[in-house]
CSV table of C-alpha atoms in Angstrom, one decimal:
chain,number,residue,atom,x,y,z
A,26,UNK,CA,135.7,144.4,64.9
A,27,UNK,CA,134.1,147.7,64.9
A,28,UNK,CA,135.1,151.0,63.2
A,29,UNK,CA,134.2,153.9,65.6
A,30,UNK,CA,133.5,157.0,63.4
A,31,UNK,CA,130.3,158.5,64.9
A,32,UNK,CA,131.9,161.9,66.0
A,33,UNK,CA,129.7,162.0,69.3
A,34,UNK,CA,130.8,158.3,70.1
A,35,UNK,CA,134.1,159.3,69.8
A,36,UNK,CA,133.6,162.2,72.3
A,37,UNK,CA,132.5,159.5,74.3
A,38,UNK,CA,135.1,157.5,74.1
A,39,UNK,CA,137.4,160.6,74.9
A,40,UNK,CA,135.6,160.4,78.4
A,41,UNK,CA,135.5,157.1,78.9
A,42,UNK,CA,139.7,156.2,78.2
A,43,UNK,CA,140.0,159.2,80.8
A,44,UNK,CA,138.7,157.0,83.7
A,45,UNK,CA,141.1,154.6,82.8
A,46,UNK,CA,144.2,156.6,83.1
A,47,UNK,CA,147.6,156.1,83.1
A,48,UNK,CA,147.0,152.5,81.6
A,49,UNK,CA,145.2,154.1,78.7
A,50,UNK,CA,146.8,157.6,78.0
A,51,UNK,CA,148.5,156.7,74.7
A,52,UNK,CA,145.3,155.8,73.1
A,53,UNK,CA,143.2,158.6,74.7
A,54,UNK,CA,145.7,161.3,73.0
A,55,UNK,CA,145.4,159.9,70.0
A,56,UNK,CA,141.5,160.3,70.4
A,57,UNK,CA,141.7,163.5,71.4
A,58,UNK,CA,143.1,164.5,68.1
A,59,UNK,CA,140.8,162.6,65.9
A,60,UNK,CA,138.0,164.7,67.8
A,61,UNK,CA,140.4,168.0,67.3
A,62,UNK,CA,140.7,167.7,63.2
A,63,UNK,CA,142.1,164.6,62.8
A,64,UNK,CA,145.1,166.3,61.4
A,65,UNK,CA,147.4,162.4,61.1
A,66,UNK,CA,143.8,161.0,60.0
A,67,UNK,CA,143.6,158.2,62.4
A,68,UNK,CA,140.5,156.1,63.4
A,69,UNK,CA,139.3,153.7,66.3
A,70,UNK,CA,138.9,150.0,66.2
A,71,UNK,CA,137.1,148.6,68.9
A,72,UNK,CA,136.2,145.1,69.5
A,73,UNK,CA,132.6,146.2,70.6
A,74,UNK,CA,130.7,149.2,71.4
A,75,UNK,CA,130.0,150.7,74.3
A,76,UNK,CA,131.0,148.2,76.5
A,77,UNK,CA,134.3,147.7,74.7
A,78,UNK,CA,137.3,145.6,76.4
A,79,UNK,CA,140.0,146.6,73.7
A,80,UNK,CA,140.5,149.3,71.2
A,81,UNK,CA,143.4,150.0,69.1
A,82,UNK,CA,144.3,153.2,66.7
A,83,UNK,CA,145.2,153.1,63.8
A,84,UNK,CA,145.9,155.1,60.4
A,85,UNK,CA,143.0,155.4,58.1
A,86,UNK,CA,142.5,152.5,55.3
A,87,UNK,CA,142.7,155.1,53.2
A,88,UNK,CA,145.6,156.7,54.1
A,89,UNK,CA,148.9,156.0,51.5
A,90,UNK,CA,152.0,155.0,53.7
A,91,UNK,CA,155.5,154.1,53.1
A,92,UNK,CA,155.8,150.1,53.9
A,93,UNK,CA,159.0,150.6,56.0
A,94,UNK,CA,157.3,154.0,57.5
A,95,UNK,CA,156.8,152.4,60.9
A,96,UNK,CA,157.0,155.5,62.4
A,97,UNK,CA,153.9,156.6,60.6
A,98,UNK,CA,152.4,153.1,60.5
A,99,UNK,CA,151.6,153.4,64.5
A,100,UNK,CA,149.2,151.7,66.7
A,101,UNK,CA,148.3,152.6,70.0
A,102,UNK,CA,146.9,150.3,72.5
A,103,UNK,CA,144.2,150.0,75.4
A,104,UNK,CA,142.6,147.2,76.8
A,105,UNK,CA,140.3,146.1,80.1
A,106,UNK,CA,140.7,142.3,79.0
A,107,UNK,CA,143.9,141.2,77.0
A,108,UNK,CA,142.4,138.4,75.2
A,109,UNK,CA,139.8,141.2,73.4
A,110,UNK,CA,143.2,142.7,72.3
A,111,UNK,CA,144.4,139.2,70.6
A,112,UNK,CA,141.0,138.6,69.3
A,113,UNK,CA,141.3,141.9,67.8
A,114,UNK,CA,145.0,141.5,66.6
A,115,UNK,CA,144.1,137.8,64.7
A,116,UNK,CA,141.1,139.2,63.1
A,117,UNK,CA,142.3,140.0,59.2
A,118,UNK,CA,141.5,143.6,58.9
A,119,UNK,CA,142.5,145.5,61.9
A,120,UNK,CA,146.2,145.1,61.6
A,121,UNK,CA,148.2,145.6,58.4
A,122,UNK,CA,151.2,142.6,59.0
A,123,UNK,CA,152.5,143.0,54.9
A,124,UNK,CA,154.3,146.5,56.0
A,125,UNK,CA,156.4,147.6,58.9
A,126,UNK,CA,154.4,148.7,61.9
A,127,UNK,CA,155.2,149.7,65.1
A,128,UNK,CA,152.4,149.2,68.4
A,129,UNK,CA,152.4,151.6,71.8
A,130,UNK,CA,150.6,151.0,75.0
A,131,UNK,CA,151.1,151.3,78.7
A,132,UNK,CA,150.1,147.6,79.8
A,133,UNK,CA,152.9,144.7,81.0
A,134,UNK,CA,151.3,142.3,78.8
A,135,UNK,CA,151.4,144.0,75.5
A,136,UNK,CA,154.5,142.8,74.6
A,137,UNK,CA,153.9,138.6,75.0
A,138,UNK,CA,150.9,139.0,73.2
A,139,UNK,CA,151.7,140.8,70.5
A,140,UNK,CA,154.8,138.6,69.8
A,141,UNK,CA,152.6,135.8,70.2
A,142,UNK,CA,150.2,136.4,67.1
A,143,UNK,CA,153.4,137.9,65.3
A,144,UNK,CA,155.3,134.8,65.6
A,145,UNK,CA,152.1,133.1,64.2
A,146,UNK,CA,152.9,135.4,61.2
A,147,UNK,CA,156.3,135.5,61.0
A,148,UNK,CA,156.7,138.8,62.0
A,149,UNK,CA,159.7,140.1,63.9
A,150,UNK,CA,159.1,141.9,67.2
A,151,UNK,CA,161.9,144.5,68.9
A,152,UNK,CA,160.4,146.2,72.1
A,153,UNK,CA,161.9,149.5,73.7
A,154,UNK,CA,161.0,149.8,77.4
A,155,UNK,CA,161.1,153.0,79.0
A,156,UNK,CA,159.8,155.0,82.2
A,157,UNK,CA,156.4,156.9,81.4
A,158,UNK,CA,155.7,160.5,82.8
A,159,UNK,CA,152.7,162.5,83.2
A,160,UNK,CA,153.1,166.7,84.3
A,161,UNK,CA,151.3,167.7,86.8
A,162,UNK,CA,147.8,169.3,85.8
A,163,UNK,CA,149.4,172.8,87.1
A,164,UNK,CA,152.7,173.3,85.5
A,165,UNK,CA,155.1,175.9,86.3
A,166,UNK,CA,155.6,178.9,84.3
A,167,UNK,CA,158.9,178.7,82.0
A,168,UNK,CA,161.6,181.5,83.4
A,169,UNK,CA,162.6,182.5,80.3
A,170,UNK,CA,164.9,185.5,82.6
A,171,UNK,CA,168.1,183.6,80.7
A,172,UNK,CA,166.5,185.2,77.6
A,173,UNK,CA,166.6,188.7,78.5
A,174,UNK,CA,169.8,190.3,76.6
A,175,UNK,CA,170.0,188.1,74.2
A,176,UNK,CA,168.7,187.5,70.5
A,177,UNK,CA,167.6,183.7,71.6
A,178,UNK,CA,163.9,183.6,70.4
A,179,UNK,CA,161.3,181.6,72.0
A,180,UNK,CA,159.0,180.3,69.2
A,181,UNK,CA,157.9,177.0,68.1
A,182,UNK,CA,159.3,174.4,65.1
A,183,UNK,CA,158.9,174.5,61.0
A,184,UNK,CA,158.6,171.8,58.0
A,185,UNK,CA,162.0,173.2,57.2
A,186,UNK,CA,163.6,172.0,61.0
A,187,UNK,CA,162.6,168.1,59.8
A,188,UNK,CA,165.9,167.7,58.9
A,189,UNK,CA,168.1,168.3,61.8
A,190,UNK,CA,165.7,166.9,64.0
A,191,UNK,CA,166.1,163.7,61.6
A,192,UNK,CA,169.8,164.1,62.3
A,193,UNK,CA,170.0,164.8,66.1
A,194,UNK,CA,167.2,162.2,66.6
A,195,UNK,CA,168.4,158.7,68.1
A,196,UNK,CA,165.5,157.3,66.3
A,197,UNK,CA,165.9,159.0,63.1
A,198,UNK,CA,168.7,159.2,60.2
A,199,UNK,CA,166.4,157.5,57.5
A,200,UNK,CA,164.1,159.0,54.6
A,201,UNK,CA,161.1,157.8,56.5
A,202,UNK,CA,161.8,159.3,59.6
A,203,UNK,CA,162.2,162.5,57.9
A,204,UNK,CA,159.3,162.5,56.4
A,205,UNK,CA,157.5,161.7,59.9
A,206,UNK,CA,159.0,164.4,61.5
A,207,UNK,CA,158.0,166.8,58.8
A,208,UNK,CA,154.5,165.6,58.8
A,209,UNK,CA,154.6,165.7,62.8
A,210,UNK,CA,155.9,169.1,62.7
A,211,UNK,CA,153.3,170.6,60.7
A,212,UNK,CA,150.3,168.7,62.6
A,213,UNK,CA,151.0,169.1,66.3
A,214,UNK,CA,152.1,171.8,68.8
A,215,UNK,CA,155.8,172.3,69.5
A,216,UNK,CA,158.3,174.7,71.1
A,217,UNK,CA,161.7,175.6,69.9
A,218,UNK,CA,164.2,178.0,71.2
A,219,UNK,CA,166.4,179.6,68.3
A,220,UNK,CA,169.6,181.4,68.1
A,221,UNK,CA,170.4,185.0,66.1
A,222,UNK,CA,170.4,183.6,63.1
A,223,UNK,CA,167.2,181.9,63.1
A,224,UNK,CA,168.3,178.1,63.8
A,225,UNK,CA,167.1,175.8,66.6
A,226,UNK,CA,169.2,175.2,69.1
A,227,UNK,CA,166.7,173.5,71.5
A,228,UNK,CA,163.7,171.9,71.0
A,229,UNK,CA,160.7,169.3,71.7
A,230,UNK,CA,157.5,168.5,69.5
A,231,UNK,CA,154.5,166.2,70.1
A,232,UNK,CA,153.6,163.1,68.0
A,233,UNK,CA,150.3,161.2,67.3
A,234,UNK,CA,149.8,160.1,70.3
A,235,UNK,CA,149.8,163.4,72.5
A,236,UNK,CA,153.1,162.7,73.6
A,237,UNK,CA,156.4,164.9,74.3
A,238,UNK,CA,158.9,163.7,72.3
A,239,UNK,CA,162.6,164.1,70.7
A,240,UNK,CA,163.4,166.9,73.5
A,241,UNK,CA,167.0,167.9,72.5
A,242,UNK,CA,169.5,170.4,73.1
A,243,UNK,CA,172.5,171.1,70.4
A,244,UNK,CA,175.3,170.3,72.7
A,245,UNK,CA,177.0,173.3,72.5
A,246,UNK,CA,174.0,174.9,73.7
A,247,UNK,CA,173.3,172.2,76.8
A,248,UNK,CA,173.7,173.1,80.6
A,249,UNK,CA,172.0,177.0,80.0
A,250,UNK,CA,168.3,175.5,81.4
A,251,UNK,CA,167.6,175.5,77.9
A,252,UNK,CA,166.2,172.0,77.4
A,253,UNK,CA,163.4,173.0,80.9
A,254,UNK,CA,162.3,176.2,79.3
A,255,UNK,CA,161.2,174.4,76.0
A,256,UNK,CA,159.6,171.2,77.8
A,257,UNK,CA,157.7,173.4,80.1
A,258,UNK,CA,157.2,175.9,77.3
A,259,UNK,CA,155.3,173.2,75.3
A,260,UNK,CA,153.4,171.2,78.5
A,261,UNK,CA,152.0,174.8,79.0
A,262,UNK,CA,150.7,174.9,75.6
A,263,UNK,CA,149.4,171.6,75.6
A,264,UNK,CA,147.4,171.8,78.9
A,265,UNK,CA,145.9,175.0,77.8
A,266,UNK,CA,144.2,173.4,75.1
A,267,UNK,CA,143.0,170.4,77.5
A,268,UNK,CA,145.9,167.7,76.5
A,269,UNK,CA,147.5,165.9,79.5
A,270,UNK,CA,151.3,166.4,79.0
A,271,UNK,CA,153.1,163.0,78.7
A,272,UNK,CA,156.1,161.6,77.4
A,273,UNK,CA,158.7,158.5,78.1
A,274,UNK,CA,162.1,158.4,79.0
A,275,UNK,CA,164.6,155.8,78.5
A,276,UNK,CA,166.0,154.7,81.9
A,277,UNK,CA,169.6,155.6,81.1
A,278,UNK,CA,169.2,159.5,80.2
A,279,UNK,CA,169.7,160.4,83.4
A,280,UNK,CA,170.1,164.5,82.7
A,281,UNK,CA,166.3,164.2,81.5
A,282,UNK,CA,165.6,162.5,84.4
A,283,UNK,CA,167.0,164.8,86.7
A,284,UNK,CA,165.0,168.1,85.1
A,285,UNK,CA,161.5,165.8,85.0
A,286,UNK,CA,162.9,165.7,89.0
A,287,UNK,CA,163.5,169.1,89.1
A,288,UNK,CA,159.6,170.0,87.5
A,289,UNK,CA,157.8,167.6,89.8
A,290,UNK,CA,156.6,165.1,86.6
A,291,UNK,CA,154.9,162.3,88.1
A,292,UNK,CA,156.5,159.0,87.4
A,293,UNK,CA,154.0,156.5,86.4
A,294,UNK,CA,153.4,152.9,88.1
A,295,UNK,CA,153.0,151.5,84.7
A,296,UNK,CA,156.0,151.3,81.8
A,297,UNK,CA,155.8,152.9,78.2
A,298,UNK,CA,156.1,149.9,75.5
A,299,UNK,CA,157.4,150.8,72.1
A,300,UNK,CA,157.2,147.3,69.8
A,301,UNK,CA,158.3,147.8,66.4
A,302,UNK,CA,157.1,144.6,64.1
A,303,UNK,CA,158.9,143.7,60.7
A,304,UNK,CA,158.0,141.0,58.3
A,305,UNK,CA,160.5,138.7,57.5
A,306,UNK,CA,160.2,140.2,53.5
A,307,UNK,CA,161.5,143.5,54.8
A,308,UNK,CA,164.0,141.6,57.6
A,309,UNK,CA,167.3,144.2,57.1
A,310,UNK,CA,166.0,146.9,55.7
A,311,UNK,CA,164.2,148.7,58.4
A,312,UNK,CA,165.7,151.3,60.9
A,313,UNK,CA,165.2,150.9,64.2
């Protein structure tokens, strides 16, 4: 195992993951930030370096987390050969098996493997499979023309929005998730549309890993194009400072499906893999 934190290695790296797109895109946004500020204070483990065959992020040793936090105790994955990624999951160190965890990557064999060494542990494994979407390097502009006349405002999220994004969230409706989507918030770009009084209405935010995520409308609010101006309001800020625009959809939310459509989001040949591990001490007390 091998700590990257040479920052010119890591710019290396940057390049490097790019050749390996889509396979590697989870991993390669979460470099991008490290070389950007490091704002979620993440670092790289590789199993060698330069020729590596695996590397995994992860948060920083030193980093305090919450043990049932798996939405802050996140690995992302990349490999070129999946047996460097179990050598590097058995090793004692690189992985954190006595709290809640969840691991991301873009490759069909992520799952089996991961179970593998968890079972070994007696760790439980859920996995959440869903489509994976990159924008297209040229997005279109947002028409914000539904605006004009109205006191909607076109701005971006705050700390103080955690909470009913923790409520309107399908993954959220726990203490830790608030607190994720706080810290989230106040670290990454995001675009919100709000109402007169100053409350969102519609919104999307990106995570650790680069990616679009929790895009929601209030459903009073839905069927106005609301939901398009705020995706293509953020994948415009994010390719204008250099980040590819990505996110994952579950295969049943069809009305997302239909705007990605709509924008021309390319649909990738590989399959976003969400597998959130819990030892058998915390069995019950996680939310998934």
């Amino acid at each position: 195992m091998l700590v990257l934190n040479c920052s010119t290695k890591l710019l290396i790296l940057e390049k490097m993951l790019k050749i390996h797109f889509p396979e590697s895109l989870k991993v390669y946004g979460a470099v991008m930030n490290i070389n950007r500020g490091n704002p979620f204070q993440k670092e790289i483990v590789l199993d060698s370096w330069p020729d590596f065959k695996a590397v995994i992020t992860r948060q920083q040793k030193s980093t305090e987390t919450d043990n049932l936090d798996h939405y802050t105790n996140a690995y992302a994955v990349f490999y070129k050969d999946v047996r460097a990624y179990q050598q590097l999951l058995e090793e004692c160190d690189v992985i954190n098996w006595d709290q809640c965890f969840q691991i991301q990557g873009l490759q069909s064999e992520l799952y089996d493997v991961s179970k593998a060494v968890a079972n070994s542990k007696q760790v439980d494994v859920k996995l959440t499979s869903s489509k994976a979407v990159c924008f297209p390097a040229v997005t279109p502009l947002p028409d914000t023309s539904s605006l004009m006349g109205t006191s909607l405002r076109l701005t971006y999220l705050s700390v103080a929005d955690a909470d009913l994004l923790n409520r309107t969230w399908s993954r959220g409706g726990n203490e830790q998730c608030l607190r994720y989507l706080a810290n989230v918030i106040s670290c990454f770009p995001s675009a919100c549309l709000r109402d007169d009084e100053g409350s969102p209405i519609s919104w999307c935010l990106t995570d650790q890993f680069a990616t679009v995520c929790h895009s929601y409308t209030l459903p009073e609010h839905r069927r106005k194009g609301y939901n398009k101006l705020v995706v293509l309001t953020l994948a415009r800020k994010l390719q204008s400072w250099g980040f590819p625009c990505q996110g994952n959809i579950l295969d049943d939310n069809m009305a997302l499906i239909s705007l990605l459509n709509c924008i021309h989001v390319d649909f990738l040949p590989c399959r976003f893999h969400r597998l959130i591990l819990t030892p058998a001490s915390f069995s019950g007390q996680v939310h998934l």
